[in-house]
Structures are given as C-alpha cells and as structure tokens.
C-alpha cells in the first residue's frame, strides 16, 4: 500500500530520513548546476544559469509573508491535533493549497471543516481526497508513496532553480498521491509563466500539472 495512508512514529521516521536524503541530493544537483570553471569571470558565475534578478528575494512585503506563515502554522496545528501526516500545505499571498489523502471519512470531514475556519485565507484550493483502504488497494498501481512525492517535488524545485528566466522563489509546488503537481505563485510575465510550467511538466515523474500561478509584473 502507498505510504500516504499510513501515519505514526514509524511513518514519520521513514519520511524524515527520505527528506534528509532529498535535501542532500537537491543540494548536490544545485551545486552541479551552479558550478563553473575556476578561471570563469565573476559575471559568468553570477549569471549562469540564472540572472541576478531571478535570484532576488520574494517579490512581496514582509507583512504578506508573515501572514502566510501564520496561516500555515494554524493549519499545521490542526494536523498535529489529528496526529496525521497525510496532508501537506503550500501558500502564496494567502492563497492556500492543501493536498493529501484520507481513508477515514470523519477525519477527512473534520479536517476540511477546521481548515475552512482558519482566518486570513483569501482562497482555498482543496485537493485533499477521501479514499477508502479498499479503493486505495485497487488503485495502488496508479499511486505513489508519500516519500516518493517528496522526492518528486524536490526534483521539480531543482528544475525551477536551474531554469533561466524563472524566479523560483515566487513559486510553490505540491505533488499529490497520483503524481499530479499543483503550482502556486506569481510570474512577472506570460513568458516566465510558460517557462515555469514547461520546467514542471518536463520533470520526470510528473503526470499532470494544475496551475494556480498568476501573472503580475
């Protein structure tokens, strides 16, 4: 069975180890992408593979970021209350995206209701699904494990980091149990949006992309 429907101390330890491995792998990939010969000009190092503008900090206020952080803390507190790691959150400008899967209908309904009560959320993209254990067994071949979703999301992040013309800090991605990738954030132009979506779609393992990113210079 996919690990999406499993939780508890053992599942948490497995996920933590995989996340640590992913972080190390992502760092290595990024280091390779940014590496340049010792004799290279400083400008070459700074501009390859991305421009300085692409490396700028998030294009929004500290108050906006603080509000997003507070909302995520509130949602995570709900997850802790239910002792579940079956859902994950991403947020940008108070637009909240939640993905995951539950095999307990009451837990699913209670979680849904409490999330919708969190203050400050301007828009909620609810992609959490209820699916019984029997149904998950029937569709097991279509599904990926939670650790694999973490790995895939990290690969997407590395692709965005290494794509010239894309300010990766302004985008958020999440992967669901069926390898569908959801994108949040803000593009500076239609061209940047297209480059970002292409980078996500071209990532090995991504089956479908749902875009919630907006274009705003």
PDB file of C-alpha atoms in Angstrom:
ATOM      1  CA  UNK A   1       0.000   0.000   0.000  1.00  0.00           C
ATOM      2  CA  UNK A   2       1.157   3.558  -0.640  1.00  0.00           C
ATOM      3  CA  UNK A   3       2.513   5.238   2.487  1.00  0.00           C
ATOM      4  CA  UNK A   4       0.069   8.141   2.016  1.00  0.00           C
ATOM      5  CA  UNK A   5      -2.465   6.293   4.139  1.00  0.00           C
ATOM      6  CA  UNK A   6      -0.013   5.347   6.877  1.00  0.00           C
ATOM      7  CA  UNK A   7       0.923   7.562   9.773  1.00  0.00           C
ATOM      8  CA  UNK A   8       2.504   7.452  13.207  1.00  0.00           C
ATOM      9  CA  UNK A   9       6.052   7.377  14.546  1.00  0.00           C
ATOM     10  CA  UNK A  10       7.407   4.819  12.050  1.00  0.00           C
ATOM     11  CA  UNK A  11       5.978   6.646   9.036  1.00  0.00           C
ATOM     12  CA  UNK A  12       7.353   9.914  10.326  1.00  0.00           C
ATOM     13  CA  UNK A  13      10.849   8.434  10.737  1.00  0.00           C
ATOM     14  CA  UNK A  14      10.810   6.997   7.217  1.00  0.00           C
ATOM     15  CA  UNK A  15       9.659  10.303   5.775  1.00  0.00           C
ATOM     16  CA  UNK A  16      12.239  12.268   7.762  1.00  0.00           C
ATOM     17  CA  UNK A  17      15.095  10.069   6.530  1.00  0.00           C
ATOM     18  CA  UNK A  18      13.901  10.377   2.929  1.00  0.00           C
ATOM     19  CA  UNK A  19      13.525  14.148   3.253  1.00  0.00           C
ATOM     20  CA  UNK A  20      17.095  14.392   4.568  1.00  0.00           C
ATOM     21  CA  UNK A  21      18.295  12.343   1.606  1.00  0.00           C
ATOM     22  CA  UNK A  22      16.329  14.526  -0.775  1.00  0.00           C
ATOM     23  CA  UNK A  23      17.830  17.676   0.680  1.00  0.00           C
ATOM     24  CA  UNK A  24      21.344  16.288   0.228  1.00  0.00           C
ATOM     25  CA  UNK A  25      20.565  15.215  -3.342  1.00  0.00           C
ATOM     26  CA  UNK A  26      18.965  18.549  -4.164  1.00  0.00           C
ATOM     27  CA  UNK A  27      21.967  20.409  -2.786  1.00  0.00           C
ATOM     28  CA  UNK A  28      24.283  18.289  -4.899  1.00  0.00           C
ATOM     29  CA  UNK A  29      22.208  18.852  -8.013  1.00  0.00           C
ATOM     30  CA  UNK A  30      22.093  22.571  -7.377  1.00  0.00           C
ATOM     31  CA  UNK A  31      25.835  22.722  -6.750  1.00  0.00           C
ATOM     32  CA  UNK A  32      26.401  20.975 -10.044  1.00  0.00           C
ATOM     33  CA  UNK A  33      24.060  23.343 -11.851  1.00  0.00           C
ATOM     34  CA  UNK A  34      25.838  26.375 -10.457  1.00  0.00           C
ATOM     35  CA  UNK A  35      29.406  25.083 -10.765  1.00  0.00           C
ATOM     36  CA  UNK A  36      31.774  26.998 -13.056  1.00  0.00           C
ATOM     37  CA  UNK A  37      35.463  26.629 -14.017  1.00  0.00           C
ATOM     38  CA  UNK A  38      37.899  28.342 -11.657  1.00  0.00           C
ATOM     39  CA  UNK A  39      39.024  30.713 -14.378  1.00  0.00           C
ATOM     40  CA  UNK A  40      35.499  31.880 -15.160  1.00  0.00           C
ATOM     41  CA  UNK A  41      34.672  35.557 -14.867  1.00  0.00           C
ATOM     42  CA  UNK A  42      32.662  36.607 -11.803  1.00  0.00           C
ATOM     43  CA  UNK A  43      29.868  37.808 -14.074  1.00  0.00           C
ATOM     44  CA  UNK A  44      29.653  34.362 -15.665  1.00  0.00           C
ATOM     45  CA  UNK A  45      29.266  32.747 -12.256  1.00  0.00           C
ATOM     46  CA  UNK A  46      26.526  35.156 -11.251  1.00  0.00           C
ATOM     47  CA  UNK A  47      24.589  34.968 -14.496  1.00  0.00           C
ATOM     48  CA  UNK A  48      24.700  31.216 -15.120  1.00  0.00           C
ATOM     49  CA  UNK A  49      22.343  29.546 -15.133  1.00  0.00           C
ATOM     50  CA  UNK A  50      20.145  32.388 -13.831  1.00  0.00           C
ATOM     51  CA  UNK A  51      20.255  36.164 -13.736  1.00  0.00           C
ATOM     52  CA  UNK A  52      20.688  38.122 -10.518  1.00  0.00           C
ATOM     53  CA  UNK A  53      17.116  39.352 -10.926  1.00  0.00           C
ATOM     54  CA  UNK A  54      15.924  35.742 -10.927  1.00  0.00           C
ATOM     55  CA  UNK A  55      17.753  35.247  -7.631  1.00  0.00           C
ATOM     56  CA  UNK A  56      16.064  38.214  -5.961  1.00  0.00           C
ATOM     57  CA  UNK A  57      14.107  37.706  -2.758  1.00  0.00           C
ATOM     58  CA  UNK A  58      10.388  37.142  -2.933  1.00  0.00           C
ATOM     59  CA  UNK A  59       8.581  39.984  -4.673  1.00  0.00           C
ATOM     60  CA  UNK A  60       6.235  40.783  -1.804  1.00  0.00           C
ATOM     61  CA  UNK A  61       6.184  42.502   1.564  1.00  0.00           C
ATOM     62  CA  UNK A  62       7.374  41.047   4.844  1.00  0.00           C
ATOM     63  CA  UNK A  63       3.856  41.525   6.238  1.00  0.00           C
ATOM     64  CA  UNK A  64       2.440  39.400   3.427  1.00  0.00           C
ATOM     65  CA  UNK A  65       4.991  36.659   4.082  1.00  0.00           C
ATOM     66  CA  UNK A  66       4.302  36.827   7.831  1.00  0.00           C
ATOM     67  CA  UNK A  67       0.561  36.405   7.219  1.00  0.00           C
ATOM     68  CA  UNK A  68       1.212  33.357   5.058  1.00  0.00           C
ATOM     69  CA  UNK A  69       3.444  31.873   7.762  1.00  0.00           C
ATOM     70  CA  UNK A  70       0.787  32.424  10.417  1.00  0.00           C
ATOM     71  CA  UNK A  71      -1.859  30.673   8.293  1.00  0.00           C
ATOM     72  CA  UNK A  72       0.401  27.681   7.693  1.00  0.00           C
ATOM     73  CA  UNK A  73       1.166  27.448  11.417  1.00  0.00           C
ATOM     74  CA  UNK A  74      -2.584  27.408  12.129  1.00  0.00           C
ATOM     75  CA  UNK A  75      -3.210  24.673   9.550  1.00  0.00           C
ATOM     76  CA  UNK A  76      -0.269  22.614  10.775  1.00  0.00           C
ATOM     77  CA  UNK A  77      -1.633  22.889  14.303  1.00  0.00           C
ATOM     78  CA  UNK A  78      -4.822  21.247  13.043  1.00  0.00           C
ATOM     79  CA  UNK A  79      -2.760  18.430  11.530  1.00  0.00           C
ATOM     80  CA  UNK A  80      -0.984  17.905  14.828  1.00  0.00           C
ATOM     81  CA  UNK A  81      -4.340  17.826  16.599  1.00  0.00           C
ATOM     82  CA  UNK A  82      -5.419  14.940  14.385  1.00  0.00           C
ATOM     83  CA  UNK A  83      -1.966  13.338  14.551  1.00  0.00           C
ATOM     84  CA  UNK A  84      -1.809  12.966  10.797  1.00  0.00           C
ATOM     85  CA  UNK A  85       0.855  13.488   8.143  1.00  0.00           C
ATOM     86  CA  UNK A  86      -1.493  12.610   5.309  1.00  0.00           C
ATOM     87  CA  UNK A  87      -1.820  16.184   4.049  1.00  0.00           C
ATOM     88  CA  UNK A  88       0.591  18.931   3.042  1.00  0.00           C
ATOM     89  CA  UNK A  89       0.211  22.673   2.561  1.00  0.00           C
ATOM     90  CA  UNK A  90       1.572  25.367   0.283  1.00  0.00           C
ATOM     91  CA  UNK A  91       0.624  29.040   0.394  1.00  0.00           C
ATOM     92  CA  UNK A  92       1.282  32.244  -1.536  1.00  0.00           C
ATOM     93  CA  UNK A  93      -0.362  35.603  -0.858  1.00  0.00           C
ATOM     94  CA  UNK A  94      -2.932  33.935   1.404  1.00  0.00           C
ATOM     95  CA  UNK A  95      -3.982  31.543  -1.358  1.00  0.00           C
ATOM     96  CA  UNK A  96      -3.816  28.200   0.418  1.00  0.00           C
ATOM     97  CA  UNK A  97      -3.278  24.870  -1.353  1.00  0.00           C
ATOM     98  CA  UNK A  98      -3.777  21.604   0.507  1.00  0.00           C
ATOM     99  CA  UNK A  99      -3.146  18.146  -0.932  1.00  0.00           C
ATOM    100  CA  UNK A 100      -3.334  14.709   0.589  1.00  0.00           C
ATOM    101  CA  UNK A 101      -5.450  11.628   1.112  1.00  0.00           C
ATOM    102  CA  UNK A 102      -7.522  10.242   3.985  1.00  0.00           C
ATOM    103  CA  UNK A 103      -9.054   6.797   4.448  1.00  0.00           C
ATOM    104  CA  UNK A 104     -11.148   7.944   7.421  1.00  0.00           C
ATOM    105  CA  UNK A 105     -14.249   9.874   6.286  1.00  0.00           C
ATOM    106  CA  UNK A 106     -14.927  11.505   9.660  1.00  0.00           C
ATOM    107  CA  UNK A 107     -11.305  12.630   9.940  1.00  0.00           C
ATOM    108  CA  UNK A 108     -11.476  13.996   6.407  1.00  0.00           C
ATOM    109  CA  UNK A 109     -14.696  15.940   7.101  1.00  0.00           C
ATOM    110  CA  UNK A 110     -13.437  17.323  10.424  1.00  0.00           C
ATOM    111  CA  UNK A 111     -10.131  18.388   8.899  1.00  0.00           C
ATOM    112  CA  UNK A 112     -11.922  20.074   5.997  1.00  0.00           C
ATOM    113  CA  UNK A 113     -14.244  21.990   8.329  1.00  0.00           C
ATOM    114  CA  UNK A 114     -11.454  23.208  10.614  1.00  0.00           C
ATOM    115  CA  UNK A 115      -9.202  24.308   7.747  1.00  0.00           C
ATOM    116  CA  UNK A 116     -12.049  26.397   6.321  1.00  0.00           C
ATOM    117  CA  UNK A 117     -12.302  28.205   9.652  1.00  0.00           C
ATOM    118  CA  UNK A 118      -8.695  29.430   9.561  1.00  0.00           C
ATOM    119  CA  UNK A 119      -8.669  33.230   9.411  1.00  0.00           C
ATOM    120  CA  UNK A 120      -6.959  35.180   6.659  1.00  0.00           C
ATOM    121  CA  UNK A 121      -7.275  32.674   3.815  1.00  0.00           C
ATOM    122  CA  UNK A 122      -8.303  34.537   0.668  1.00  0.00           C
ATOM    123  CA  UNK A 123      -8.714  31.451  -1.475  1.00  0.00           C
ATOM    124  CA  UNK A 124      -8.560  27.743  -0.686  1.00  0.00           C
ATOM    125  CA  UNK A 125      -7.503  25.183  -3.274  1.00  0.00           C
ATOM    126  CA  UNK A 126      -8.718  21.965  -1.688  1.00  0.00           C
ATOM    127  CA  UNK A 127      -7.129  18.892  -3.254  1.00  0.00           C
ATOM    128  CA  UNK A 128      -7.390  16.546  -0.327  1.00  0.00           C
ATOM    129  CA  UNK A 129      -9.328  13.403  -1.217  1.00  0.00           C
ATOM    130  CA  UNK A 130     -11.139  10.731   0.744  1.00  0.00           C
ATOM    131  CA  UNK A 131     -10.465   7.197  -0.463  1.00  0.00           C
ATOM    132  CA  UNK A 132     -11.139   4.023   1.466  1.00  0.00           C
ATOM    133  CA  UNK A 133      -8.383   1.497   2.091  1.00  0.00           C
ATOM    134  CA  UNK A 134     -10.050  -0.939  -0.321  1.00  0.00           C
ATOM    135  CA  UNK A 135     -10.192   1.690  -3.069  1.00  0.00           C
ATOM    136  CA  UNK A 136      -6.553   2.596  -2.472  1.00  0.00           C
ATOM    137  CA  UNK A 137      -5.618  -1.071  -2.855  1.00  0.00           C
ATOM    138  CA  UNK A 138      -7.490  -1.238  -6.147  1.00  0.00           C
ATOM    139  CA  UNK A 139      -5.695   1.871  -7.441  1.00  0.00           C
ATOM    140  CA  UNK A 140      -2.319   1.141  -5.899  1.00  0.00           C
ATOM    141  CA  UNK A 141      -0.629   0.897  -9.315  1.00  0.00           C
ATOM    142  CA  UNK A 142      -1.691   4.490 -10.063  1.00  0.00           C
ATOM    143  CA  UNK A 143      -0.410   5.906  -6.795  1.00  0.00           C
ATOM    144  CA  UNK A 144       2.977   6.971  -5.463  1.00  0.00           C
ATOM    145  CA  UNK A 145       4.186   6.773  -1.871  1.00  0.00           C
ATOM    146  CA  UNK A 146       4.479   9.874   0.283  1.00  0.00           C
ATOM    147  CA  UNK A 147       8.315   9.772   0.318  1.00  0.00           C
ATOM    148  CA  UNK A 148       8.317   9.486  -3.485  1.00  0.00           C
ATOM    149  CA  UNK A 149       6.072  12.539  -3.695  1.00  0.00           C
ATOM    150  CA  UNK A 150       8.607  14.426  -1.568  1.00  0.00           C
ATOM    151  CA  UNK A 151      11.406  13.345  -3.900  1.00  0.00           C
ATOM    152  CA  UNK A 152       9.429  14.355  -6.992  1.00  0.00           C
ATOM    153  CA  UNK A 153       8.607  17.757  -5.527  1.00  0.00           C
ATOM    154  CA  UNK A 154      12.293  18.310  -4.782  1.00  0.00           C
ATOM    155  CA  UNK A 155      13.225  17.408  -8.363  1.00  0.00           C
ATOM    156  CA  UNK A 156      10.702  19.957  -9.602  1.00  0.00           C
ATOM    157  CA  UNK A 157      12.262  22.558  -7.327  1.00  0.00           C
ATOM    158  CA  UNK A 158      15.735  21.850  -8.691  1.00  0.00           C
ATOM    159  CA  UNK A 159      14.420  22.248 -12.249  1.00  0.00           C
ATOM    160  CA  UNK A 160      12.874  25.610 -11.385  1.00  0.00           C
ATOM    161  CA  UNK A 161      16.085  26.766  -9.714  1.00  0.00           C
ATOM    162  CA  UNK A 162      18.103  25.890 -12.811  1.00  0.00           C
ATOM    163  CA  UNK A 163      15.698  27.442 -15.333  1.00  0.00           C
ATOM    164  CA  UNK A 164      16.910  30.825 -16.543  1.00  0.00           C
ATOM    165  CA  UNK A 165      14.226  33.489 -16.581  1.00  0.00           C
ATOM    166  CA  UNK A 166      12.213  31.925 -13.750  1.00  0.00           C
ATOM    167  CA  UNK A 167      12.223  33.492 -10.281  1.00  0.00           C
ATOM    168  CA  UNK A 168      11.768  30.210  -8.435  1.00  0.00           C
ATOM    169  CA  UNK A 169      11.352  31.942  -5.060  1.00  0.00           C
ATOM    170  CA  UNK A 170       7.968  33.215  -6.241  1.00  0.00           C
ATOM    171  CA  UNK A 171       6.514  29.773  -6.916  1.00  0.00           C
ATOM    172  CA  UNK A 172       5.274  26.931  -4.734  1.00  0.00           C
ATOM    173  CA  UNK A 173       4.642  23.349  -5.845  1.00  0.00           C
ATOM    174  CA  UNK A 174       2.942  20.326  -4.307  1.00  0.00           C
ATOM    175  CA  UNK A 175       2.567  16.738  -5.502  1.00  0.00           C
ATOM    176  CA  UNK A 176      -0.470  14.552  -4.763  1.00  0.00           C
ATOM    177  CA  UNK A 177      -0.764  10.736  -4.477  1.00  0.00           C
ATOM    178  CA  UNK A 178      -1.307  10.428  -8.243  1.00  0.00           C
ATOM    179  CA  UNK A 179       1.806  12.461  -9.224  1.00  0.00           C
ATOM    180  CA  UNK A 180      -0.277  15.482 -10.151  1.00  0.00           C
ATOM    181  CA  UNK A 181       1.680  18.681  -9.483  1.00  0.00           C
ATOM    182  CA  UNK A 182      -0.051  21.844  -8.310  1.00  0.00           C
ATOM    183  CA  UNK A 183       1.607  25.233  -8.782  1.00  0.00           C
ATOM    184  CA  UNK A 184       1.040  28.437  -6.817  1.00  0.00           C
ATOM    185  CA  UNK A 185       2.773  31.781  -7.096  1.00  0.00           C
ATOM    186  CA  UNK A 186       3.375  34.806  -9.236  1.00  0.00           C
ATOM    187  CA  UNK A 187       5.013  35.171 -12.640  1.00  0.00           C
ATOM    188  CA  UNK A 188       6.378  38.519 -13.851  1.00  0.00           C
ATOM    189  CA  UNK A 189       5.215  37.836 -17.416  1.00  0.00           C
ATOM    190  CA  UNK A 190       3.400  35.294 -19.587  1.00  0.00           C
ATOM    191  CA  UNK A 191       6.797  34.234 -20.874  1.00  0.00           C
ATOM    192  CA  UNK A 192       8.034  33.440 -17.374  1.00  0.00           C
ATOM    193  CA  UNK A 193       4.824  31.558 -16.614  1.00  0.00           C
ATOM    194  CA  UNK A 194       5.331  29.453 -19.724  1.00  0.00           C
ATOM    195  CA  UNK A 195       8.942  28.674 -18.831  1.00  0.00           C
ATOM    196  CA  UNK A 196       7.972  27.735 -15.299  1.00  0.00           C
ATOM    197  CA  UNK A 197       5.174  25.403 -16.413  1.00  0.00           C
ATOM    198  CA  UNK A 198       7.427  23.808 -19.029  1.00  0.00           C
ATOM    199  CA  UNK A 199      10.075  23.105 -16.382  1.00  0.00           C
ATOM    200  CA  UNK A 200       7.479  21.470 -14.150  1.00  0.00           C
ATOM    201  CA  UNK A 201       5.927  19.402 -16.940  1.00  0.00           C
ATOM    202  CA  UNK A 202       9.327  18.212 -18.163  1.00  0.00           C
ATOM    203  CA  UNK A 203      10.295  16.875 -14.738  1.00  0.00           C
ATOM    204  CA  UNK A 204      10.477  13.096 -14.887  1.00  0.00           C
ATOM    205  CA  UNK A 205       7.617  11.552 -12.914  1.00  0.00           C
ATOM    206  CA  UNK A 206       5.121  14.406 -13.245  1.00  0.00           C
ATOM    207  CA  UNK A 207       1.909  13.106 -14.802  1.00  0.00           C
ATOM    208  CA  UNK A 208      -0.267  16.213 -14.757  1.00  0.00           C
ATOM    209  CA  UNK A 209       0.106  19.902 -13.870  1.00  0.00           C
ATOM    210  CA  UNK A 210      -2.593  22.114 -12.345  1.00  0.00           C
ATOM    211  CA  UNK A 211      -1.642  25.781 -12.435  1.00  0.00           C
ATOM    212  CA  UNK A 212      -2.816  28.365  -9.913  1.00  0.00           C
ATOM    213  CA  UNK A 213       0.064  30.799 -10.524  1.00  0.00           C
ATOM    214  CA  UNK A 214      -0.890  34.284 -11.720  1.00  0.00           C
ATOM    215  CA  UNK A 215       0.852  36.781 -13.986  1.00  0.00           C
ATOM    216  CA  UNK A 216       1.534  40.117 -12.334  1.00  0.00           C
ATOM    217  CA  UNK A 217       4.581  42.292 -13.191  1.00  0.00           C
TER     218      UNK A 217
END
